[in-house]
Tab-separated table of C-alpha atoms in Angstrom:
chain	number	residue	atom	x	y	z
J	138	MET	CA	0.036	0.065	0.030
J	139	LYS	CA	2.744	2.482	0.624
J	140	TRP	CA	4.221	1.957	-2.652
J	141	LYS	CA	0.916	2.295	-4.259
J	142	ILE	CA	0.534	5.604	-2.484
J	143	LEU	CA	3.757	6.784	-3.248
J	144	PHE	CA	3.170	6.196	-7.010
J	145	VAL	CA	0.017	8.109	-7.045
J	146	THR	CA	1.710	11.036	-5.311
J	147	LEU	CA	4.670	10.991	-7.697
J	148	SER	CA	2.135	10.784	-10.692
J	149	VAL	CA	0.201	13.850	-9.521
J	150	THR	CA	3.599	15.626	-8.884
J	151	VAL	CA	4.791	14.937	-12.358
J	152	SER	CA	1.331	15.732	-13.822
J	153	MET	CA	1.317	19.424	-12.077
J	154	ALA	CA	5.078	19.758	-13.178
J	155	ASP	CA	4.166	19.117	-16.819
J	156	LYS	CA	1.169	21.338	-16.680
J	157	ALA	CA	3.323	24.249	-15.089
J	158	SER	CA	5.919	23.510	-17.914
J	159	SER	CA	2.996	23.774	-20.615
J	160	GLU	CA	2.009	27.211	-19.258
J	161	GLN	CA	5.421	28.679	-19.901
J	162	LEU	CA	6.186	30.441	-23.336
J	163	ILE	CA	9.826	31.327	-24.559
J	164	VAL	CA	9.725	34.426	-26.589
J	165	ASN	CA	13.106	35.458	-28.550
J	166	SER	CA	13.427	38.895	-29.537
J	167	TYR	CA	15.583	42.166	-28.953
J	168	GLY	CA	16.966	43.884	-25.984
J	169	GLY	CA	17.293	47.464	-25.164
J	170	PRO	CA	14.140	49.910	-25.612
J	171	TYR	CA	12.488	46.925	-27.746
J	172	GLU	CA	12.626	44.839	-24.569
J	173	GLU	CA	10.995	47.310	-22.311
J	174	ILE	CA	8.227	48.122	-24.737
J	175	ILE	CA	7.301	44.675	-25.751
J	176	ARG	CA	7.068	43.514	-22.013
J	177	SER	CA	5.006	46.663	-20.959
J	178	ARG	CA	2.610	46.587	-24.044
J	179	ILE	CA	2.455	43.139	-25.055
J	180	ILE	CA	3.816	40.377	-22.685
J	181	GLU	CA	2.445	41.416	-19.480
J	182	PRO	CA	-1.204	41.953	-20.868
J	183	PHE	CA	-0.649	38.347	-22.338
J	184	GLU	CA	0.471	36.823	-19.208
J	185	LYS	CA	-2.559	38.566	-17.218
J	186	GLU	CA	-5.307	37.620	-19.924
J	187	PHE	CA	-3.931	33.899	-20.212
J	188	ASN	CA	-2.577	33.339	-16.772
J	189	VAL	CA	0.654	32.235	-18.284
J	190	LYS	CA	4.499	33.011	-17.809
J	191	VAL	CA	6.245	34.181	-20.624
J	192	ILE	CA	10.359	33.973	-20.551
J	193	TYR	CA	11.952	36.593	-22.561
J	194	ASP	CA	15.093	35.688	-24.503
J	195	ALA	CA	16.863	38.668	-25.576
J	196	VAL	CA	19.418	37.180	-27.596
J	197	GLY	CA	20.574	37.427	-31.309
J	198	SER	CA	19.694	39.444	-34.367
J	199	ALA	CA	16.984	38.230	-36.845
J	200	SER	CA	19.629	36.370	-39.073
J	201	GLN	CA	21.274	34.850	-36.045
J	202	ASP	CA	18.065	33.755	-34.676
J	203	TYR	CA	17.477	32.031	-38.085
J	204	ALA	CA	20.851	30.467	-38.161
J	205	LYS	CA	20.195	28.975	-34.896
J	206	ILE	CA	16.721	27.410	-35.939
J	207	LYS	CA	18.543	26.016	-39.128
J	208	ALA	CA	21.381	24.683	-36.884
J	209	THR	CA	18.846	22.940	-34.631
J	210	ARG	CA	16.558	21.902	-37.355
J	211	GLY	CA	13.809	23.939	-35.881
J	212	ARG	CA	14.297	23.207	-32.158
J	213	PRO	CA	16.163	26.411	-31.147
J	214	GLY	CA	14.794	26.335	-27.487
J	215	PHE	CA	12.353	29.230	-27.904
J	216	ASP	CA	8.557	28.969	-29.034
J	217	VAL	CA	8.116	32.359	-30.680
J	218	VAL	CA	10.753	34.495	-32.639
J	219	VAL	CA	10.652	37.958	-33.871
J	220	MET	CA	12.416	38.171	-37.369
J	221	THR	CA	11.589	39.838	-40.646
J	222	ALA	CA	9.864	38.653	-43.765
J	223	SER	CA	13.129	37.543	-45.477
J	224	GLN	CA	13.751	34.763	-42.532
J	225	SER	CA	9.933	34.021	-42.711
J	226	LEU	CA	10.514	33.186	-46.472
J	227	ASP	CA	13.475	31.229	-45.872
J	228	GLY	CA	11.908	29.276	-43.062
J	229	CYS	CA	8.939	28.337	-45.022
J	230	ARG	CA	11.172	27.342	-48.004
J	231	ASP	CA	13.525	24.913	-45.498
J	232	ASN	CA	10.205	23.647	-43.715
J	233	LEU	CA	11.605	24.887	-40.492
J	234	LEU	CA	8.676	27.358	-39.524
J	235	GLU	CA	5.298	26.574	-38.872
J	236	LYS	CA	2.694	28.055	-41.516
J	237	PHE	CA	-0.108	30.110	-40.046
J	238	SER	CA	-3.874	29.803	-40.953
J	239	THR	CA	-6.885	31.614	-39.662
J	240	GLU	CA	-7.702	28.476	-37.738
J	241	THR	CA	-4.266	28.723	-35.707
J	242	VAL	CA	-4.076	32.537	-35.770
J	243	PRO	CA	-7.394	34.288	-36.701
J	244	ASN	CA	-6.171	37.504	-36.610
J	245	ILE	CA	-3.937	36.804	-39.653
J	246	ALA	CA	-7.069	37.666	-41.685
J	247	LYS	CA	-7.177	41.259	-40.398
J	248	LEU	CA	-3.868	42.129	-42.006
J	249	ASN	CA	-3.488	43.758	-45.269
J	250	PRO	CA	-3.016	40.800	-47.844
J	251	GLU	CA	-0.139	42.467	-49.894
J	252	ILE	CA	1.949	42.953	-46.968
J	253	SER	CA	1.207	39.456	-45.370
J	254	GLY	CA	2.091	38.194	-48.820
J	255	ILE	CA	5.664	39.684	-48.578
J	256	ALA	CA	6.223	37.427	-45.601
J	257	GLY	CA	4.593	34.406	-46.743
J	258	ALA	CA	2.623	31.656	-45.028
J	259	CYS	CA	5.084	31.552	-41.935
J	260	GLY	CA	5.300	35.037	-41.112
J	261	ALA	CA	2.786	37.029	-39.136
J	262	VAL	CA	3.465	40.747	-39.841
J	263	HIS	CA	3.199	42.474	-36.407
J	264	GLU	CA	4.956	45.814	-37.479
J	265	VAL	CA	6.074	47.847	-40.710
J	266	GLN	CA	8.909	50.183	-40.626
J	267	TYR	CA	10.242	51.865	-43.811
J	268	LEU	CA	13.603	53.242	-44.853
J	269	SER	CA	13.382	56.969	-44.186
J	270	LEU	CA	15.756	59.914	-44.919
J	271	LEU	CA	17.059	61.036	-41.432
J	272	TRP	CA	18.701	64.341	-41.227
J	273	ARG	CA	19.950	67.113	-38.705
J	274	LYS	CA	17.616	70.049	-38.351
J	275	ASP	CA	20.455	72.255	-37.018
J	276	LYS	CA	22.757	71.833	-40.179
J	277	LEU	CA	20.267	71.783	-43.213
J	278	ALA	CA	18.430	74.956	-43.959
J	279	LYS	CA	15.349	73.249	-44.972
J	280	ALA	CA	13.558	69.861	-44.590
J	281	PRO	CA	14.379	67.427	-47.490
J	282	VAL	CA	11.323	65.965	-49.304
J	283	SER	CA	13.079	63.631	-51.822
J	284	TRP	CA	15.781	61.177	-52.096
J	285	SER	CA	17.600	63.579	-54.512
J	286	ALA	CA	18.456	65.792	-51.470
J	287	PHE	CA	21.405	63.357	-50.854
J	288	PHE	CA	23.016	64.949	-53.907
J	289	ASP	CA	22.751	68.634	-52.884
J	290	GLU	CA	25.865	70.564	-52.638
J	291	GLU	CA	25.478	71.132	-48.808
J	292	LEU	CA	25.544	67.540	-48.119
J	293	LYS	CA	28.773	66.822	-49.950
J	294	GLY	CA	30.905	64.735	-47.475
J	295	LYS	CA	28.131	64.730	-44.854
J	296	VAL	CA	26.158	61.733	-45.918
J	297	ILE	CA	27.105	58.222	-44.603
J	298	LEU	CA	26.049	54.888	-46.463
J	299	PRO	CA	25.389	51.452	-45.268
J	300	THR	CA	27.682	48.618	-46.540
J	301	PHE	CA	26.019	46.016	-48.630
J	302	GLN	CA	25.890	43.471	-45.555
J	303	ASN	CA	23.154	45.950	-44.303
J	304	ILE	CA	19.914	45.253	-46.181
J	305	MET	CA	19.547	49.208	-46.092
J	306	ALA	CA	21.889	49.264	-49.087
J	307	ALA	CA	20.166	46.874	-51.454
J	308	TYR	CA	16.791	48.817	-50.561
J	309	LEU	CA	18.495	52.370	-51.287
J	310	MET	CA	19.889	50.983	-54.675
J	311	GLN	CA	16.424	49.893	-55.581
J	312	ILE	CA	14.675	52.992	-54.457
J	313	MET	CA	17.142	55.031	-56.500
J	314	SER	CA	16.688	52.763	-59.484
J	315	VAL	CA	12.961	53.428	-59.390
J	316	THR	CA	13.511	57.239	-58.688
J	317	ASN	CA	15.922	57.278	-61.995
J	318	GLY	CA	13.757	55.320	-64.494
J	319	GLY	CA	14.530	51.689	-63.475
J	320	ASP	CA	12.614	49.329	-61.530
J	321	LEU	CA	13.045	47.176	-58.261
J	322	MET	CA	14.474	43.847	-59.681
J	323	ASP	CA	15.450	43.647	-63.457
J	324	ASN	CA	16.375	47.188	-64.661
J	325	VAL	CA	18.286	48.341	-61.611
J	326	ASP	CA	21.304	50.006	-63.766
J	327	PRO	CA	20.003	53.567	-62.892
J	328	GLY	CA	20.119	52.486	-59.261
J	329	PHE	CA	23.702	51.410	-59.416
J	330	GLU	CA	24.679	54.579	-61.440
J	331	ALA	CA	22.882	56.763	-58.674
J	332	MET	CA	24.747	55.037	-55.892
J	333	GLY	CA	27.861	55.496	-57.480
J	334	ARG	CA	27.613	59.168	-57.774
J	335	LEU	CA	26.403	59.329	-54.204
J	336	ALA	CA	29.250	57.300	-53.008
J	337	SER	CA	31.815	59.509	-54.544
J	338	GLN	CA	30.376	62.528	-52.369
J	339	SER	CA	29.704	60.660	-49.197
J	340	MET	CA	31.972	60.433	-46.344
J	341	GLY	CA	32.116	56.600	-46.428
J	342	PHE	CA	30.342	53.359	-45.431
J	343	GLU	CA	29.469	51.494	-42.146
J	344	GLN	CA	27.793	48.229	-41.721
J	345	SER	CA	26.282	48.790	-38.392
J	346	SER	CA	23.369	51.044	-37.767
J	347	SER	CA	24.469	51.911	-34.622
J	348	ILE	CA	27.721	53.304	-35.698
J	349	MET	CA	25.924	55.092	-38.526
J	350	GLU	CA	23.792	56.672	-35.747
J	351	ASN	CA	26.856	57.567	-33.736
J	352	HIS	CA	28.069	59.578	-36.535
J	353	LEU	CA	24.858	61.613	-36.931
J	354	LYS	CA	24.833	62.222	-33.129
J	355	GLU	CA	28.365	63.709	-33.192
J	356	GLY	CA	27.486	66.225	-35.873
J	357	GLU	CA	29.870	64.486	-38.607
J	358	VAL	CA	26.863	63.391	-40.592
J	359	TRP	CA	24.088	65.440	-41.775
J	360	ALA	CA	21.808	62.939	-43.550
J	361	MET	CA	21.430	59.347	-43.801
J	362	PRO	CA	19.066	56.512	-44.750
J	363	PHE	CA	17.862	54.885	-41.555
J	364	TRP	CA	14.876	52.888	-40.429
J	365	ASN	CA	12.085	55.141	-39.309
J	366	GLY	CA	11.360	53.383	-35.968
J	367	ARG	CA	15.054	54.050	-34.838
J	368	ALA	CA	14.891	57.499	-36.357
J	369	GLN	CA	11.711	58.137	-34.030
J	370	LEU	CA	13.776	56.978	-31.177
J	371	LEU	CA	16.376	59.597	-31.932
J	372	VAL	CA	13.754	62.357	-32.269
J	373	ASP	CA	12.043	61.375	-29.016
J	374	SER	CA	15.703	61.448	-27.265
J	375	GLY	CA	15.903	65.264	-28.017
J	376	LEU	CA	18.409	65.005	-30.587
J	377	PRO	CA	18.033	67.777	-33.319
J	378	VAL	CA	17.114	65.478	-35.855
J	379	ASP	CA	13.975	64.654	-38.066
J	380	TYR	CA	13.058	61.985	-40.817
J	381	VAL	CA	10.873	61.960	-43.904
J	382	ARG	CA	9.109	59.501	-46.026
J	383	PRO	CA	10.351	61.052	-49.279
J	384	ALA	CA	7.760	61.867	-51.876
J	385	GLU	CA	9.090	58.974	-54.521
J	386	GLY	CA	8.183	56.307	-52.118
J	387	THR	CA	10.172	53.929	-49.881
J	388	ILE	CA	10.552	50.049	-49.031
J	389	PRO	CA	9.387	48.751	-45.907
J	390	LEU	CA	11.100	46.595	-43.304
J	391	VAL	CA	8.473	43.893	-42.618
J	392	ALA	CA	8.802	42.312	-39.069
J	393	THR	CA	7.216	38.912	-38.265
J	394	LEU	CA	6.298	36.704	-35.547
J	395	ASN	CA	7.467	33.005	-36.253
J	396	VAL	CA	6.941	29.826	-34.533
J	397	PRO	CA	9.762	27.069	-35.074
J	398	VAL	CA	8.489	23.654	-36.141
J	399	GLY	CA	10.240	22.318	-33.181
J	400	ALA	CA	8.473	24.750	-30.456
J	401	ARG	CA	7.473	22.821	-27.502
J	402	ASN	CA	4.579	24.934	-26.759
J	403	LYS	CA	2.756	25.749	-30.134
J	404	GLU	CA	-0.805	26.148	-28.990
J	405	LEU	CA	0.441	28.829	-26.476
J	406	ALA	CA	2.738	30.199	-29.423
J	407	TYR	CA	-0.198	30.508	-31.512
J	408	ARG	CA	-2.106	32.391	-28.902
J	409	PHE	CA	0.716	34.713	-28.338
J	410	VAL	CA	0.833	35.353	-32.027
J	411	ASN	CA	-2.730	36.171	-32.438
J	412	PHE	CA	-2.906	38.191	-29.255
J	413	PHE	CA	0.094	40.404	-30.609
J	414	LEU	CA	-2.190	40.784	-33.850
J	415	GLU	CA	-5.382	41.910	-32.040
J	416	LYS	CA	-6.638	45.383	-32.745
J	417	SER	CA	-5.860	46.695	-29.183
J	418	SER	CA	-2.270	45.070	-29.064
J	419	GLN	CA	-1.564	46.811	-32.277
J	420	GLU	CA	-2.648	49.849	-31.369
J	421	ALA	CA	-0.495	49.578	-28.051
J	422	TRP	CA	2.624	48.366	-30.076
J	423	VAL	CA	2.272	51.208	-32.709
J	424	THR	CA	1.883	53.918	-30.255
J	425	GLY	CA	4.652	52.509	-27.879
J	426	TYR	CA	7.386	51.680	-30.547
J	427	ASN	CA	6.443	54.280	-33.079
J	428	VAL	CA	6.251	51.474	-36.050
J	429	GLY	CA	3.591	51.125	-38.516
J	430	SER	CA	1.129	48.025	-38.852
J	431	ALA	CA	-0.365	45.845	-41.503
J	432	ARG	CA	-3.795	46.188	-39.687
J	433	THR	CA	-5.448	49.245	-41.147
J	434	ASP	CA	-8.347	49.231	-38.680
J	435	ILE	CA	-6.337	50.396	-35.842
J	436	GLU	CA	-7.092	53.755	-34.017
J	437	VAL	CA	-4.205	55.857	-33.128
J	438	PRO	CA	-3.343	59.540	-32.379
J	439	ASP	CA	-3.038	61.833	-35.477
J	440	ALA	CA	0.655	62.667	-34.629
J	441	VAL	CA	1.369	58.952	-34.754
J	442	ARG	CA	-0.542	58.305	-37.959
J	443	ALA	CA	1.197	61.209	-39.901
J	444	ARG	CA	4.582	59.283	-39.155
J	445	GLN	CA	3.725	55.681	-39.429
J	446	ILE	CA	2.278	53.158	-42.254
J	447	THR	CA	-1.273	52.786	-40.775
J	448	THR	CA	-3.791	53.188	-43.656
J	449	GLU	CA	-4.398	51.635	-46.897
J	450	ALA	CA	-3.340	54.924	-48.466
J	451	ASP	CA	0.023	54.710	-46.596
J	452	LEU	CA	0.551	51.298	-47.927
J	453	LYS	CA	0.111	52.543	-51.601
J	454	THR	CA	3.101	54.586	-51.096
J	455	LEU	CA	5.315	51.659	-50.408
J	456	LEU	CA	7.563	49.931	-53.165
J	457	LEU	CA	7.129	46.113	-52.684
J	458	PRO	CA	10.013	44.026	-53.892
J	459	ASP	CA	9.939	40.400	-54.293
J	460	LEU	CA	11.907	39.161	-51.232
J	461	SER	CA	12.385	35.716	-52.706
J	462	GLY	CA	13.769	37.182	-55.805
J	463	LEU	CA	15.731	40.035	-53.981
J	464	ALA	CA	17.541	37.018	-52.193
J	465	ALA	CA	18.524	35.293	-55.277
J	466	LYS	CA	19.958	38.739	-56.615
J	467	LEU	CA	21.965	39.625	-53.629
J	468	PRO	CA	25.142	37.920	-54.270
J	469	GLU	CA	25.251	39.310	-57.998
J	470	TRP	CA	24.311	42.878	-56.619
J	471	GLY	CA	26.878	42.428	-53.773
J	472	ALA	CA	29.769	41.937	-56.252
J	473	ARG	CA	28.498	44.771	-58.256
J	474	TRP	CA	28.270	46.956	-55.466
J	475	GLU	CA	31.891	46.368	-54.612
J	476	ARG	CA	33.050	47.343	-58.223
J	477	GLU	CA	30.768	50.089	-58.744
J	478	VAL	CA	29.730	51.642	-55.537
J	479	ILE	CA	32.585	51.151	-53.261
J	480	ALA	CA	35.239	51.857	-55.886
J	481	ALA	CA	33.468	55.263	-56.571
J	482	GLY	CA	33.789	56.243	-52.994
J	483	ARG	CA	37.495	55.639	-52.887
């Protein structure tokens, strides 16, 4: 009888431990200000609503996170990961990320189909940023409104450009291509020609966005391409800077939530993704992190709406490259960047 009682006790203990484990969700994303905002705006409300515990794993960039997913064959140790549309497409192709549906994540149906299409079936688009023109208000006589402002005489030697290892470089070249009579994918000669001219009068190249940002803070750089979410953080910090979505249009940075195929707690992971896409959650995220949304029924203050992608009209101003095709082009374009753009900057 003692052994029987002991067995029942152990079974109950194990069962309770399994239940506690199943109610924990591991979310991998970024640190710094991002972590503070996602905790207060998304994670804490989610924990309260579903009575669960979220373990936040602030390790790795999007590319590093996907490398871990690939190296572990879809079992990286986290249940949800924040990446970009590029990794979402790679993960679907490699069968390492779960595909979402309206059954598993109902709020997928609330997203703009064009933006969702960029990320594919494995990416739930939770934010939209865009490549902006960031500038020093205390250095330039008037606010730029066009990408052509980079070529103004007053900006000679005062523009910094990303290296090709930073996707901003490819996006800026594509924008310059469209602006100068080419297109996004097939006829990019005008883009490379324009980038060569710009490189010849720039102060140089940096791979890291943080280092580019430091040059701007120190006043060595007066204008540069930059993601608008980070640009807004600089504005909010009190630095004399501002940013603009130029009249010719721009390319978005589409951020996604993803679930690896080997996630231990998929049901809760789907709940988290769906919660992040709720109307109220998107409103909290857009106003907290100063980014846009693929959900256009959200209600946000006019000051936020004026700077972010939040409406169907905003989405029409975006240039939307085929990211799968872009990935195939990058090796060729990278070599051409070295020959024509870097060489022109020397």
